[in-house]
Coordinates of C-alpha atoms and ligand atoms in Angstrom, one line a residue:
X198 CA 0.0 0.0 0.0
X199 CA 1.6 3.3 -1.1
X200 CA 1.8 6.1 1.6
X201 CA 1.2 9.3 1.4
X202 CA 1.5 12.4 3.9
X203 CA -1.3 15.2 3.5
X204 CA 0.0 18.0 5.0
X205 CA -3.1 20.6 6.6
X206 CA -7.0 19.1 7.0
X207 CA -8.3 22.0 4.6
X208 CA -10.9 21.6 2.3
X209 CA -7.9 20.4 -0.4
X210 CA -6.0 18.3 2.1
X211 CA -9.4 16.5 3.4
X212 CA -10.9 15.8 -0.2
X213 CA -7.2 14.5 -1.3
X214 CA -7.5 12.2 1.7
X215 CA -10.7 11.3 0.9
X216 CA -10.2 10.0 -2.7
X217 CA -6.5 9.0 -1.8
X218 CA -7.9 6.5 0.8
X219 CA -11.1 5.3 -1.2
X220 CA -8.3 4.1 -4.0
X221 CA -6.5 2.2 -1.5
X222 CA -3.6 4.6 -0.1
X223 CA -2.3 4.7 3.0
X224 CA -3.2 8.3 4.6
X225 CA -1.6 10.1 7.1
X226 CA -2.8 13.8 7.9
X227 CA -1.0 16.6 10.1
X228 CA -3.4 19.2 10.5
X229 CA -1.6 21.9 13.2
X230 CA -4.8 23.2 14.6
X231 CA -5.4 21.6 17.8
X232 CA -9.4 20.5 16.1
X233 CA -10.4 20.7 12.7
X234 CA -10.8 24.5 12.4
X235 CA -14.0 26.4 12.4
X236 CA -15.0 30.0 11.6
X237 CA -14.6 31.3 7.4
X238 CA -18.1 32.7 5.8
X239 CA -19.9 30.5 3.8
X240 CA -18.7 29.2 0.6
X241 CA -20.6 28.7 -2.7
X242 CA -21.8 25.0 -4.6
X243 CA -22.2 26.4 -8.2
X244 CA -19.5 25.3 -10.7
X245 CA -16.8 23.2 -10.0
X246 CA -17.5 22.3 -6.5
X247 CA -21.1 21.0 -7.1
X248 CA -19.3 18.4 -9.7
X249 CA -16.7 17.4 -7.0
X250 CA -19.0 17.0 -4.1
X251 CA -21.1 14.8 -6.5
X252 CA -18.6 12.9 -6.8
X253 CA -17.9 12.3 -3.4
X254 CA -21.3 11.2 -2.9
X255 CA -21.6 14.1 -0.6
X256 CA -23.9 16.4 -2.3
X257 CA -27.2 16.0 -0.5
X258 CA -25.5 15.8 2.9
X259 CA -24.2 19.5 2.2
X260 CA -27.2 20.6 0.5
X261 CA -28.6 19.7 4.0
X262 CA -26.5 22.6 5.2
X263 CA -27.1 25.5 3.6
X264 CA -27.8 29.1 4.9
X265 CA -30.7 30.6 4.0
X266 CA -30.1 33.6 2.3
X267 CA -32.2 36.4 0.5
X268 CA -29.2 38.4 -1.1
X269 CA -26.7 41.2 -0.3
X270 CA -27.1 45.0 0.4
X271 CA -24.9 47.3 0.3
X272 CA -25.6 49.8 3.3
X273 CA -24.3 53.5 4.4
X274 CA -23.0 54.1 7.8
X275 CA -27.0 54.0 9.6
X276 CA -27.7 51.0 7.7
X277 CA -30.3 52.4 4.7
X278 CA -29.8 50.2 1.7
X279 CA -27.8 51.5 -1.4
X280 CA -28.0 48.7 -3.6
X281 CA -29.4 45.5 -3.3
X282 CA -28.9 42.1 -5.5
X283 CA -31.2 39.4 -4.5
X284 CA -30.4 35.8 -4.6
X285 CA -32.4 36.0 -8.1
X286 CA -30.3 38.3 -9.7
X287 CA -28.3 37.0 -12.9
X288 CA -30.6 34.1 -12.9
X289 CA -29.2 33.1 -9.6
X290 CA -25.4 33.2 -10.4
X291 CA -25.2 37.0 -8.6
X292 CA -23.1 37.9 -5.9
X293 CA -24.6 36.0 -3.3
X294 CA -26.6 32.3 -4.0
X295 CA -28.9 30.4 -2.9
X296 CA -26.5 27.5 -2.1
X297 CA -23.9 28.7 0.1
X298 CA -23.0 27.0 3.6
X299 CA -20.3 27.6 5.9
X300 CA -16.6 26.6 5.2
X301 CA -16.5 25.1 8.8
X302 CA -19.5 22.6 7.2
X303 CA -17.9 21.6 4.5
X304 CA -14.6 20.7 6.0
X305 CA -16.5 18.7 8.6
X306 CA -18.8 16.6 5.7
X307 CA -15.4 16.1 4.2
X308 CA -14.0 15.1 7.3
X309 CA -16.1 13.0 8.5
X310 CA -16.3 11.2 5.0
X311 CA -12.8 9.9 5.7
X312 CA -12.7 6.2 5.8
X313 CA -10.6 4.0 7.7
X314 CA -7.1 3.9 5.3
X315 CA -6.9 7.8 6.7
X316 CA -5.5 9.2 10.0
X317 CA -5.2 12.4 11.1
X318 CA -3.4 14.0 13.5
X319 CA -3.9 17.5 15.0
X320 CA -1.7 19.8 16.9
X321 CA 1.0 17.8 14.3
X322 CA 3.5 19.0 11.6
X323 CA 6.3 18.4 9.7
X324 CA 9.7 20.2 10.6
X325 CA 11.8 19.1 7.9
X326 CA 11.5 16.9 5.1
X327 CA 14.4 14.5 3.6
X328 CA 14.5 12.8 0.1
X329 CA 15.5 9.1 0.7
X330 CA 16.2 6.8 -2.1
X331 CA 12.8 5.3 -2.4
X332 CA 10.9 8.0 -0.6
X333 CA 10.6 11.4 1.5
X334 CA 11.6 11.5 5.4
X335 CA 9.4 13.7 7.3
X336 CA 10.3 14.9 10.8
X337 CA 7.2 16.0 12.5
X338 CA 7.1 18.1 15.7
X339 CA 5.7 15.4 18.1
X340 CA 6.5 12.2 17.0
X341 CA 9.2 10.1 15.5
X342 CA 10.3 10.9 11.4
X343 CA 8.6 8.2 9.2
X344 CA 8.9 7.4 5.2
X345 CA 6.1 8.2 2.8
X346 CA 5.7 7.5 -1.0
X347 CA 4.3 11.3 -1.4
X348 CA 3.8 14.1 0.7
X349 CA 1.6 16.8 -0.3
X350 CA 1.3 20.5 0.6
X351 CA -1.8 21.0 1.4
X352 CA -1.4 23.9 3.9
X353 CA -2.7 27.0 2.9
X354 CA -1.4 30.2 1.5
X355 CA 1.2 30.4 4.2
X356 CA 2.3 27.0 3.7
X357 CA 5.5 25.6 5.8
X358 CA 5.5 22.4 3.0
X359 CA 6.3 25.1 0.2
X360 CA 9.1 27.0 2.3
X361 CA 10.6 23.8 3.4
X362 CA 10.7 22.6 -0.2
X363 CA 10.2 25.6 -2.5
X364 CA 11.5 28.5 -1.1
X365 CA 10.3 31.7 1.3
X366 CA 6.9 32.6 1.3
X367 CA 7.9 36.2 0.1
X368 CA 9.1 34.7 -3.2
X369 CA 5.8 33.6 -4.0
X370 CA 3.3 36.0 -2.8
X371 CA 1.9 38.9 -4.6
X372 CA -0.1 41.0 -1.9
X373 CA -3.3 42.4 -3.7
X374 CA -3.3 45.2 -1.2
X375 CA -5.8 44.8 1.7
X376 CA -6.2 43.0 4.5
X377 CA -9.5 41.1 6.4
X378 CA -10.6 39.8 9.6
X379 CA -13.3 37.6 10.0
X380 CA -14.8 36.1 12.9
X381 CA -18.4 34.5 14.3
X382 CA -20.2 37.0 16.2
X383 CA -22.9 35.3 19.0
X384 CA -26.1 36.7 18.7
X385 CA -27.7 38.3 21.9
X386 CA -31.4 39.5 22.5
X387 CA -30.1 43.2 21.4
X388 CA -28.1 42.0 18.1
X389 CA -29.7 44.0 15.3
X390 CA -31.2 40.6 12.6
X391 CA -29.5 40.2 9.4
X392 CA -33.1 38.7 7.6
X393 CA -30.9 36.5 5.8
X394 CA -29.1 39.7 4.0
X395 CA -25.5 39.6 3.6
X396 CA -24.9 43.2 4.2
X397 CA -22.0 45.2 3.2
X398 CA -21.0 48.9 4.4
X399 CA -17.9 50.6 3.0
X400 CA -16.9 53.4 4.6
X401 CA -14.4 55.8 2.4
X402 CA -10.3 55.0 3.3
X403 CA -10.5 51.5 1.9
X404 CA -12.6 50.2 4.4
X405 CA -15.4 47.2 4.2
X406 CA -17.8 46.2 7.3
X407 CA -19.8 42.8 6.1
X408 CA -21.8 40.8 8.3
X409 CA -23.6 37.8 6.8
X410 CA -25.9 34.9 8.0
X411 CA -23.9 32.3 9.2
X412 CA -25.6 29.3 11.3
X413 CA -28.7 30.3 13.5
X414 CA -28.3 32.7 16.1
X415 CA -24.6 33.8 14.8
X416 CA -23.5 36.2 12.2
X417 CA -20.5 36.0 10.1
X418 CA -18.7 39.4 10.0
X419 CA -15.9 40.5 7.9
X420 CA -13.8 43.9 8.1
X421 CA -11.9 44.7 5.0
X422 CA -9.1 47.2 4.9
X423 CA -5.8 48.5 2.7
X424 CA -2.6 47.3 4.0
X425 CA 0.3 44.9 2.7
X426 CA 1.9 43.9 5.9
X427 CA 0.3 43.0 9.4
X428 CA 1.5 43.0 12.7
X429 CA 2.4 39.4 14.0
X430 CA 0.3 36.9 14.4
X431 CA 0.7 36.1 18.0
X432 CA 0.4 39.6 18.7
X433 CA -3.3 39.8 19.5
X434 CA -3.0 43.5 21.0
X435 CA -1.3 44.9 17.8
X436 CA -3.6 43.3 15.7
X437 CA -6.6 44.5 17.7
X438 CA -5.2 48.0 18.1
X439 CA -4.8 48.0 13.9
X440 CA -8.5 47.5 13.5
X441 CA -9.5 50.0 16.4
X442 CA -7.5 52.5 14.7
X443 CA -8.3 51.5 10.9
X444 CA -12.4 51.3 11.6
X445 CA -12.8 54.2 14.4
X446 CA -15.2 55.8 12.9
X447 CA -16.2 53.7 10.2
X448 CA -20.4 54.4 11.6
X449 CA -23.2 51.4 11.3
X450 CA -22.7 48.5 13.7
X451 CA -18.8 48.8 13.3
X452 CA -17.8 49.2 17.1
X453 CA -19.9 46.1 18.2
X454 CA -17.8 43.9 15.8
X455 CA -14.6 45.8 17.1
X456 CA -16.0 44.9 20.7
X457 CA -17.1 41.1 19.3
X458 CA -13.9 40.4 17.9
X459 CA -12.0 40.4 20.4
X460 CA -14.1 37.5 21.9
X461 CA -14.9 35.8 18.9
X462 CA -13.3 32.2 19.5
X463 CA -12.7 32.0 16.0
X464 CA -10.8 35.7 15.2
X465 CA -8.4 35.3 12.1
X466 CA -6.6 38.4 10.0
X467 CA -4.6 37.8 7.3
X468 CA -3.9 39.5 4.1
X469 CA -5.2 38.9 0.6
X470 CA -2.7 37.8 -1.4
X471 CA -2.3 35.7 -4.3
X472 CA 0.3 33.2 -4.7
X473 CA 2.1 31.9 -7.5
X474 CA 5.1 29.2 -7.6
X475 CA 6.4 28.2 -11.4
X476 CA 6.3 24.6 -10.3
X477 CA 4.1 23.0 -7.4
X478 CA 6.1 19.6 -7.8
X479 CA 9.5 18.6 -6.3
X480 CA 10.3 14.8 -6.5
X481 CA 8.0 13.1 -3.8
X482 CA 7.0 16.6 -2.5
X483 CA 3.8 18.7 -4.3
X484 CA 1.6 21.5 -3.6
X485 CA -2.1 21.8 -3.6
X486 CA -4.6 24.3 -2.9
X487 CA -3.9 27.6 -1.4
X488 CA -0.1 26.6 -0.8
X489 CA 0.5 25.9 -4.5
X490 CA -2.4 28.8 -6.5
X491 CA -4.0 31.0 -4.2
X492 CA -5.7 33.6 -5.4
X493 CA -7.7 34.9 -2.8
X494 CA -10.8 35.5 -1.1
X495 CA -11.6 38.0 -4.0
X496 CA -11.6 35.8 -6.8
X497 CA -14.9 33.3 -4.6
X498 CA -12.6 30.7 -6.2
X499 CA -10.8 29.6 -3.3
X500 CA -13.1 26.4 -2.5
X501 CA -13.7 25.3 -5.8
X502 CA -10.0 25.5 -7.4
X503 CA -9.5 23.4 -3.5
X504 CA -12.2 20.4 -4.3
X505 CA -11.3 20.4 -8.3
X506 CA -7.2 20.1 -7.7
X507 CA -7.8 17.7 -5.2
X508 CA -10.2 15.1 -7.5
X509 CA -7.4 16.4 -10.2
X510 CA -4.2 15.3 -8.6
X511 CA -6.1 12.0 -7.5
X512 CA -7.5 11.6 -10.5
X513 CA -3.9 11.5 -11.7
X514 CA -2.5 9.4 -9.3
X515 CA -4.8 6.9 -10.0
X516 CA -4.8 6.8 -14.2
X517 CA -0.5 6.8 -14.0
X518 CA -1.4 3.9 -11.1
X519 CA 1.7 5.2 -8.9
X520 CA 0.6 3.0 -5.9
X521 CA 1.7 0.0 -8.4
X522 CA 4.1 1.8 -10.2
X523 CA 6.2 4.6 -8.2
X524 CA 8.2 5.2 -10.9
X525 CA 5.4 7.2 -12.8
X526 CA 5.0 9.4 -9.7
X527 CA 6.8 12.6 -11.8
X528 CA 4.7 12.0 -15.0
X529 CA 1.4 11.8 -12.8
X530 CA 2.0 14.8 -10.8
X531 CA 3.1 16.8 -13.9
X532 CA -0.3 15.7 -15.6
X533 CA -2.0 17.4 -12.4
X534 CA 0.3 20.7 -12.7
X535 CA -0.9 20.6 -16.4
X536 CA -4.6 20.1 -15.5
X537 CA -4.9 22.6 -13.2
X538 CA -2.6 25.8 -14.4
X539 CA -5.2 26.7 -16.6
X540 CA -7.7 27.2 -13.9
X541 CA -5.6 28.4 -11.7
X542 CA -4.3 31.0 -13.9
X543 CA -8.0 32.2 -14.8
X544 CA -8.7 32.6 -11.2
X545 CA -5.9 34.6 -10.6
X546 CA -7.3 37.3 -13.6
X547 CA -9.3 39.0 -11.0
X548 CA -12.3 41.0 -12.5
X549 CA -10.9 44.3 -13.8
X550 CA -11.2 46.5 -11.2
X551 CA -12.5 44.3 -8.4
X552 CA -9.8 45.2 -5.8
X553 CA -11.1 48.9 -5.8
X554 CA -14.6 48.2 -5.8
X555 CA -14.2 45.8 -2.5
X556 CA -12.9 49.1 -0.8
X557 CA -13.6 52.1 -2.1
X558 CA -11.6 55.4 -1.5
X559 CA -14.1 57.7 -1.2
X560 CA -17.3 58.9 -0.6
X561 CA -18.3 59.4 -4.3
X562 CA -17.0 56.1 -5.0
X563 CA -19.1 54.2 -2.7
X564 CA -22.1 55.9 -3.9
X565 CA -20.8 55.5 -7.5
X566 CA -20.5 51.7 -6.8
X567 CA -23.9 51.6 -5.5
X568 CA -25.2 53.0 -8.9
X569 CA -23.3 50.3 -11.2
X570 CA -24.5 48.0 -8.6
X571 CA -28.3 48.4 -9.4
X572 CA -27.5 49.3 -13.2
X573 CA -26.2 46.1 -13.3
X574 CA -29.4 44.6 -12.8
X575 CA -30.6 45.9 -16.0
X576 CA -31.2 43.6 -18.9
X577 CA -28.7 45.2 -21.2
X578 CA -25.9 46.0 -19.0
X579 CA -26.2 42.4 -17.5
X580 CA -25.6 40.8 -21.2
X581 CA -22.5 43.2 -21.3
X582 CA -21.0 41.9 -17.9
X583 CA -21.5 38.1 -19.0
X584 CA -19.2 39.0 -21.7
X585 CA -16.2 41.1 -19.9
X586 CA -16.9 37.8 -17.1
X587 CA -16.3 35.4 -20.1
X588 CA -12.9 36.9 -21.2
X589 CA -11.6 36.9 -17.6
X590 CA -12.4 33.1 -17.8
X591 CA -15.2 34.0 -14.6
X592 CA -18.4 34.2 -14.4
X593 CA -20.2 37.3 -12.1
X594 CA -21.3 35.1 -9.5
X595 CA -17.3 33.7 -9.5
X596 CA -16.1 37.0 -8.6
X597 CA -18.3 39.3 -7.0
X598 CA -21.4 41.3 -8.5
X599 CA -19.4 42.3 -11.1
X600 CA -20.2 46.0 -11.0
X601 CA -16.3 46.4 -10.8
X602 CA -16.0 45.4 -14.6
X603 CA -17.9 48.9 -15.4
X604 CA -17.0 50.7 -12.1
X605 CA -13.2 51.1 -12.0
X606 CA -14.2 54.9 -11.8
X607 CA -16.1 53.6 -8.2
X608 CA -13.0 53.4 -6.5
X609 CA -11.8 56.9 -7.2
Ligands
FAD222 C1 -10.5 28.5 9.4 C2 -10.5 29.0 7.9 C3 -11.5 29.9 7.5 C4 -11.5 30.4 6.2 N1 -12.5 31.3 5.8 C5 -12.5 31.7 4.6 C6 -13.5 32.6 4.1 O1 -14.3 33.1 4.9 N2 -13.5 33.1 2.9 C7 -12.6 32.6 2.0 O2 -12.6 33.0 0.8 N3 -11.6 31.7 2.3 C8 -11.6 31.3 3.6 N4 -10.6 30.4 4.0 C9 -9.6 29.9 3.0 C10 -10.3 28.8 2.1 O3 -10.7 27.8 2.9 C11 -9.3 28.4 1.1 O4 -9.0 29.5 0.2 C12 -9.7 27.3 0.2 O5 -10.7 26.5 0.7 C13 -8.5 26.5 -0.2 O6 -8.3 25.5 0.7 P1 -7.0 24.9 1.2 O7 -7.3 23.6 1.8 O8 -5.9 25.0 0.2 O9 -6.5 25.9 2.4 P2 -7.2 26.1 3.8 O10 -8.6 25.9 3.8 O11 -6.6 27.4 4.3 O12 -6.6 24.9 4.7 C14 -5.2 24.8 5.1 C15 -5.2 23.9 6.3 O13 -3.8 23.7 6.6 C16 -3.6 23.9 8.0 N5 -2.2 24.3 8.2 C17 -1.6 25.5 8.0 N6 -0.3 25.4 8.3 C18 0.0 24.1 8.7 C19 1.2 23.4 9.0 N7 2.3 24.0 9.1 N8 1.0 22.1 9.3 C20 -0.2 21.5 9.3 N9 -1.3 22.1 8.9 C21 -1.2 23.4 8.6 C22 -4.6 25.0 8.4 O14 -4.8 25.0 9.8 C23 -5.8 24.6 7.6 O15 -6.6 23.7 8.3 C24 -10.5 29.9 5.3 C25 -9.5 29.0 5.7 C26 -9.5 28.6 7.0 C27 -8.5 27.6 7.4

């Protein structure tokens, strides 16, 4: 039985796992998180990730899961609505669907899916990885080295597989410019209701206040703002302090999430980058997922380019029949590299202007953004957007309403 080490219980590391165990591997994955991590907004089933859950036979369970939702609204600072898109809109493939769940559900269904060839362990991860004549050595943190056939990076945009193997993360990452923190705010009997909106309010500086519905009695917040680098991540204060200063007087519900974050047990901040490495294979070592193609939260490809690599680098695997044949490992895993660059490379063509229009600069902008927003919605202009979506290989729903193909002037 070949052996493979997954490296980070992600939606990409968990589906690889899935599929790697159903066709007979031996699985092994180091996830660091002490759990399978919660929090993340909810993530969408059209496209690519509807085939791939399919697939898995795991459609139904997460069409059990869904949030309902009505649409998004984009808001001023005491919450009157500027725009609104509807769940409807664009035939249903507008900003916000009707079959969304959370992140934290579908890494559990896929989880949970794992049969008994795959082990996890959490709080686990690899320090060092050697090349051995018939294999790859990897030195975890908490437990003695072992040999696999394969390991694979599947650990995110920051991932420690790619700078043991490939090089620094800085060589890699192309910051896009702004930053978010997200977190699960706890509903109380005062907590103003959502209604199943997603609601957005940008306040001029670059800066984005979302809340969304997330599972009952929560909201799912989000607070968007320009900046390249962040203070540390164990520095909770700094990081906190950055947010009171960036959203001080940002208006609508702004200084309860300030206030809820800081007890939100599932507070994350990080950067939107994209990342690109020329090669995600190394020998016995390859990247998927973030680690290898990220292109960020902005793209609302993340999950999808996650699920398809995953059943593509199996898929792979299993026609070159490297558990039989380990000498085909380098033609299999340069078939996957060649299946997925395409995609990934699409993904990474964000929607002309779609930075901007997630943060406006100014006043007149926001409003401005607002105006495409609904304009969009009209019959003539939404023909015109399928086909600026169709050139950046995305569709509207892929990347955002869309109103940053006409707006770039919105972020002025
Ligand atoms: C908790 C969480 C919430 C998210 N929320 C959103 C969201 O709201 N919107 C959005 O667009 N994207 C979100 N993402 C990112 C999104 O999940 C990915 O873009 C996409 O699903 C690609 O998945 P991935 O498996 O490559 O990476 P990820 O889903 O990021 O998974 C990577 C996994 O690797 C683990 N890991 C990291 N470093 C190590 C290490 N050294 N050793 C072992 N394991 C490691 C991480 O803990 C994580 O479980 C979130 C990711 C996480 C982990």
């Amino acid at each position: 039985m070949a052996r493979v080490l997954v490296v980070g219980a992600g939606i990409a590391g968990d589906t690889l796992a899935l599929l790697l165990g159903r066709a007979g591997w031996e699985v092994t994955v180091v996830e660091i998180a002490p759990d399978l991590r919660t929090g993340g907004q909810t993530v969408d089933l059209r496209g690519d990730s509807r085939d791939v859950l399919e697939r898995l036979g795991l459609l139904d369970e997460v069409l059990g899961r869904l949030v309902p939702q009505r649409g998004a609204a984009w808001i001023d600072r005491t919450g009157r609505p500027l725009a609104t898109m509807p769940v409807e809109a664009f035939d249903g493939n507008g900003y916000v669907s009707k079959e969304e769940l959370l992140r934290e559900d579908l890494a559990r269904a896929l989880h949970d899916a794992a049969g008994p060839t795959v082990t996890h362990r959490f709080g686990e991860t690899v320090e060092e990885l050697t090349d051995t004549p018939d294999g790859v050595l990897a030195h975890f943190r908490g437990a003695p080295p072992e040999e696999f056939d394969l390991v694979v990076g599947a650990d995110g945009a920051h991932s420690r597989v790619r700078r043991l193997r490939f090089g620094p993360e800085a060589s890699f990452r192309r910051p896009l410019g702004l930053a978010h923190a997200w977190f699960t705010l706890t509903e109380t009997p005062a907590t103003p209701g959502l209604d199943g909106w997603f609601l957005t309010h940008n306040a001029p500086g670059r800066r984005s206040v979302e809340a969304r519905p997330g599972h009952p009695g929560t909201q799912e917040v989000g607070l968007t703002f320009a900046a390249v680098e962040l203070p540390p991540r164990h520095d909770r204060a700094a990081r906190f302090a950055l947010l009171d200063e960036v959203f001080a007087d940002a208006g609508w519900r702004t200084a309860e999430f300030l206030a809820a974050a800081r007890v939100a047990p599932d507070f994350a901040l990080d950067t939107f980058d994209q990342i690109q490495v020329p090669r995600w294979y190394d020998g016995r070592v390859v990247l998927l997922g973030d680690s290898a193609w990220c292109a960020s939260p902005l793209s609302g490809l993340g999950t999808a380019l996650a699920l398809r690599g995953a059943a593509e680098l199996a898929d792979a695997l299993g026609s070159a029949a490297v558990s039989e044949h380990p000498d085909r490992l380098s033609d299999a895993l340069a078939a996957f590299e060649r299946s997925m660059r395409p995609r990934t490379r699409a993904a990474q063509r964000l929607f002309p202007g779609r930075v901007r229009q997630a943060a406006p600069v100014t006043e007149r902008g926001i409003r401005v953004n607002a105006w495409i927003i609904r304009q969009l919605q009209s019959r003539p202009v939404r023909k015109a957007v399928g086909r600026v979506a169709a050139r950046h290989g995305q569709d509207p729903s892929a990347d955002g309403p869309g109103p940053a193909a006409a707006g770039r002037a919105a972020a002025r």
